[in-house]
XYZ file of C-alpha atoms in Angstrom:
312
model
C -0.190 0.071 -0.202
C 1.056 3.684 -0.332
C 0.417 7.369 -0.613
C 1.750 10.133 -2.688
C 2.325 13.658 -1.359
C 4.251 16.817 -2.023
C 7.203 18.322 -0.936
C 10.419 20.222 -1.415
C 13.365 17.867 0.004
C 16.292 17.620 -2.134
C 14.634 19.840 -4.754
C 12.533 16.823 -5.749
C 8.538 17.673 -5.124
C 7.576 14.207 -4.575
C 7.268 11.417 -2.174
C 5.537 8.449 -1.107
C 4.266 6.674 2.046
C 5.154 2.775 1.684
C 4.174 -0.703 2.769
C 6.123 -3.643 1.690
C 5.101 -7.371 3.037
C 6.836 -10.764 1.867
C 4.183 -13.016 2.927
C 4.956 -16.900 2.848
C 1.395 -18.435 2.258
C 2.608 -21.996 4.239
C 4.003 -20.685 7.640
C 2.282 -17.123 7.584
C 5.691 -15.359 8.192
C 5.388 -11.818 7.204
C 8.394 -9.973 6.460
C 7.473 -6.244 6.609
C 9.881 -2.901 5.867
C 7.645 0.350 6.495
C 8.466 3.883 4.993
C 6.268 6.503 6.597
C 2.857 4.063 6.540
C 0.360 3.226 8.877
C 1.074 0.131 10.987
C -0.406 -3.123 9.761
C -3.358 -4.552 11.462
C -4.353 -8.235 12.303
C -7.676 -9.593 12.872
C -7.799 -12.348 14.846
C -10.298 -15.356 14.061
C -12.699 -13.830 17.081
C -12.978 -10.486 15.021
C -10.574 -8.529 16.973
C -8.144 -6.715 15.717
C -5.014 -5.461 16.769
C -2.423 -2.775 15.423
C 0.926 -4.259 15.303
C 3.609 -2.074 15.587
C 6.702 -2.247 13.324
C 9.762 -0.810 12.527
C 9.952 1.713 9.734
C 11.726 5.035 8.091
C 10.440 8.165 6.634
C 8.572 8.179 3.286
C 10.464 7.723 0.038
C 11.662 10.420 -1.450
C 12.588 12.243 1.273
C 16.475 11.242 2.535
C 17.700 8.557 0.121
C 20.107 7.351 3.353
C 17.015 6.761 5.509
C 17.275 2.854 7.078
C 14.441 0.371 6.592
C 14.798 -2.154 9.149
C 12.628 -5.247 8.646
C 9.526 -6.274 11.448
C 8.841 -9.905 11.223
C 5.228 -10.816 12.351
C 3.382 -14.275 12.183
C -0.289 -14.408 10.647
C -1.788 -17.424 12.931
C -4.127 -19.486 11.030
C -7.784 -18.023 10.270
C -6.327 -14.699 11.108
C -6.514 -11.684 8.331
C -3.976 -8.819 7.715
C -5.003 -5.790 7.126
C -3.059 -3.075 5.283
C -4.419 0.732 4.131
C -3.349 4.337 3.994
C -4.132 6.294 6.413
C -7.112 7.940 4.230
C -9.214 4.788 5.532
C -8.743 5.208 9.150
C -8.999 9.543 9.356
C -11.557 10.250 6.671
C -14.564 11.720 8.151
C -12.611 14.086 10.206
C -10.908 11.008 12.667
C -7.766 10.700 13.876
C -5.692 7.553 14.124
C -7.212 6.455 17.522
C -10.937 6.949 16.752
C -10.561 5.831 12.966
C -8.912 2.176 14.492
C -11.740 1.751 16.767
C -14.171 2.471 13.727
C -12.610 -0.123 12.155
C -12.598 -2.545 14.831
C -16.434 -2.203 14.822
C -16.991 -3.177 11.105
C -14.857 -6.237 11.622
C -16.559 -7.407 15.049
C -20.222 -6.307 13.137
C -19.025 -8.153 9.575
C -17.677 -11.190 11.516
C -19.553 -13.919 10.457
C -18.427 -17.100 12.628
C -16.328 -18.722 9.578
C -12.975 -19.361 9.582
C -10.621 -17.770 7.137
C -10.690 -20.451 4.856
C -14.071 -21.158 4.848
C -14.831 -17.594 4.045
C -12.704 -17.411 0.880
C -11.994 -14.216 -1.559
C -15.462 -13.763 -2.065
C -15.853 -13.359 1.798
C -12.701 -10.983 1.948
C -14.360 -8.507 -1.217
C -17.306 -8.043 1.235
C -15.254 -6.969 3.896
C -13.256 -4.808 2.262
C -16.590 -3.223 0.661
C -17.902 -3.069 4.435
C -14.612 -1.300 5.167
C -15.027 1.005 2.466
C -18.601 2.007 2.745
C -18.131 2.134 6.866
C -15.974 5.768 5.358
C -17.606 7.029 2.582
C -21.130 4.774 2.467
C -24.641 6.357 3.364
C -24.152 5.240 7.215
C -20.716 7.738 7.380
C -22.505 10.163 8.902
C -22.906 8.672 11.942
C -19.645 8.026 12.550
C -17.663 11.649 12.042
C -15.020 12.493 13.839
C -13.494 15.352 15.526
C -11.404 16.504 12.371
C -14.254 16.815 10.022
C -12.681 20.020 8.601
C -9.432 18.717 7.577
C -8.754 17.663 3.656
C -9.469 13.819 3.362
C -6.548 11.707 1.909
C -6.766 9.016 -1.090
C -7.798 5.160 0.323
C -6.064 1.769 -0.407
C -6.530 -1.038 1.257
C -5.277 -4.907 0.995
C -6.857 -7.745 2.650
C -4.824 -11.329 3.298
C -6.085 -14.371 4.820
C -4.785 -17.320 6.349
C -7.022 -20.493 6.687
C -6.966 -22.420 9.505
C -8.062 -25.926 7.870
C -11.412 -26.354 10.114
C -13.726 -24.690 8.387
C -14.975 -23.788 11.807
C -14.199 -20.952 13.845
C -15.055 -18.716 17.053
C -17.460 -16.260 17.165
C -18.842 -13.271 19.120
C -21.250 -13.579 21.924
C -21.093 -16.729 24.188
C -19.119 -18.852 21.609
C -15.614 -20.382 22.860
C -13.011 -18.742 21.389
C -9.165 -17.629 21.969
C -6.736 -14.703 21.010
C -3.126 -14.338 20.957
C -0.625 -11.901 20.896
C 3.395 -11.816 20.929
C 5.503 -9.195 21.444
C 9.435 -8.938 21.788
C 11.003 -5.881 23.638
C 14.562 -5.792 23.204
C 17.167 -4.104 25.732
C 17.812 -1.473 23.291
C 14.400 -0.655 22.832
C 12.792 0.586 26.163
C 9.812 2.362 23.993
C 8.274 -0.577 23.158
C 6.802 -1.049 26.906
C 4.406 1.304 25.705
C 4.009 -0.926 22.680
C 3.263 -4.228 25.070
C 0.540 -2.385 26.836
C -1.429 -1.138 24.181
C -1.269 -4.464 22.702
C -2.431 -6.149 25.879
C -5.424 -2.853 25.708
C -6.059 -3.797 22.122
C -6.492 -7.627 23.398
C -8.857 -6.711 26.368
C -10.644 -3.964 24.543
C -14.356 -6.233 25.532
C -13.236 -7.594 29.124
C -16.231 -7.124 31.146
C -13.769 -5.081 34.193
C -11.756 -2.031 33.507
C -10.399 -2.558 36.918
C -8.948 -6.093 35.664
C -7.713 -4.231 32.179
C -5.945 -1.406 34.563
C -4.277 -4.068 36.927
C -3.532 -6.993 33.776
C -1.684 -3.654 31.944
C 0.139 -2.451 35.424
C 1.292 -6.192 35.771
C 2.734 -6.141 32.321
C 4.796 -3.368 32.934
C 5.813 -4.219 35.840
C 6.842 -7.340 34.517
C 8.552 -6.111 31.561
C 10.795 -3.109 33.630
C 11.747 -5.942 35.729
C 13.687 -7.292 32.688
C 15.019 -4.516 31.117
C 16.549 -3.134 34.589
C 17.355 -6.732 35.923
C 19.104 -8.562 33.296
C 21.201 -7.649 30.044
C 18.650 -9.640 27.671
C 15.649 -8.964 25.952
C 11.561 -10.292 27.342
C 9.133 -11.973 25.116
C 5.447 -11.259 25.744
C 2.649 -13.420 25.495
C -0.653 -12.887 25.975
C -3.602 -14.855 25.726
C -7.128 -14.920 25.935
C -9.286 -18.063 25.792
C -12.745 -18.987 27.379
C -16.432 -17.858 26.538
C -17.693 -14.310 27.507
C -17.911 -13.275 31.171
C -16.000 -16.065 31.762
C -12.497 -15.934 30.240
C -9.029 -16.462 31.504
C -6.304 -14.045 30.745
C -2.582 -15.360 30.470
C -0.007 -13.517 30.637
C 3.710 -14.349 30.243
C 7.415 -12.722 30.368
C 9.825 -14.923 29.702
C 13.757 -13.945 29.493
C 17.097 -15.405 29.621
C 18.586 -14.854 32.870
C 18.163 -17.494 35.476
C 17.604 -15.465 38.709
C 14.434 -15.481 40.285
C 12.680 -12.241 41.420
C 12.488 -11.738 44.668
C 9.978 -9.972 47.215
C 11.600 -6.455 48.519
C 9.912 -4.066 50.779
C 9.636 -0.879 48.783
C 9.119 2.500 51.085
C 5.976 4.514 50.275
C 8.215 6.968 47.757
C 9.951 4.302 45.888
C 9.572 4.007 42.495
C 10.995 0.099 42.485
C 10.126 -3.036 44.106
C 6.606 -3.276 43.788
C 6.447 -5.923 41.253
C 5.852 -9.035 43.047
C 3.440 -6.910 45.484
C 1.356 -6.025 42.866
C 1.202 -9.032 41.677
C -0.156 -10.970 44.599
C -2.867 -8.052 45.215
C -4.064 -7.897 41.478
C -3.483 -11.125 40.238
C -5.820 -14.381 40.372
C -2.702 -16.625 39.953
C 0.863 -16.367 39.129
C 4.409 -18.122 39.104
C 7.357 -18.250 37.894
C 8.628 -21.204 35.684
C 12.058 -22.191 34.379
C 12.389 -22.193 31.179
C 15.446 -23.295 29.159
C 18.169 -20.914 30.014
C 16.276 -18.550 31.376
C 12.587 -18.553 33.136
C 9.463 -17.268 32.473
C 6.624 -15.564 34.840
C 3.537 -15.373 34.395
C -0.021 -14.050 36.161
C -3.593 -15.423 35.193
C -6.910 -13.287 35.881
C -10.314 -14.569 35.256
C -13.006 -12.132 34.542
C -16.008 -13.594 36.334
C -13.253 -13.406 39.795
C -14.990 -11.120 42.580
C -13.395 -7.460 42.563
C -11.100 -7.004 45.042
C -12.166 -4.995 48.243
C -9.586 -2.187 48.945
C -10.841 -1.647 52.586
């Protein structure tokens, strides 16, 4: 996907955003390079949409020496990749946040309970039409955003689906389903802790309890910060939701390559660290630390139907 624009860099009035993907249809592996283009999004088998942060550089035509690193993602069976220009997201006066919320609503409404393989090319065409109609069609005036006087940009979108081979899929409502996201946070990229928090919030977009969402995000932040501060390796986050609506289980794991086990400390009232295990005991339904190869994995679980803690 891409978009065009005009500028005055290096005497060349033309530049373009671009997102380039090499996809392996057998493994679902996606190697992505991005030049000033919106990040890709993945719709999971149950209709959940997560924007997947990828490394990138400036739009093409601005600086010939710009580096364009590659990010590898994996499209799981039953998932659909969405690539689009910012025109699809922002048309109608939306910013990136409210625009993605609108796209999430389209996916949720359009979801039929069929797996991607059963959905087929015709289903993807219908989904693409629904996305465009939500922006330009008759219903779009109901979703006008706060920036309605801004100039609207061109729209381009691409959908790529990976079937799960079963012909069956989970669905919204009470159906049993699962959703999962994986993210690596490198020692040299502490800013990705914020991206990990956003990924978890996106995964929990329809979770019943806001307090549980806030608690899970806080525990994740503590776990990831602990890895970056107290080890010399990277952190791997895996977050997964399973079960039926209202009775789901959230499990979050953070793995690293250090065999040093976390230990409880007694932080002072104004301390900026040392609260990780204290928070886990307060907020998690259950948690633990498991040896894993040359490192370890610390995890917590939260059940959607757990009674809320009484803070007295």
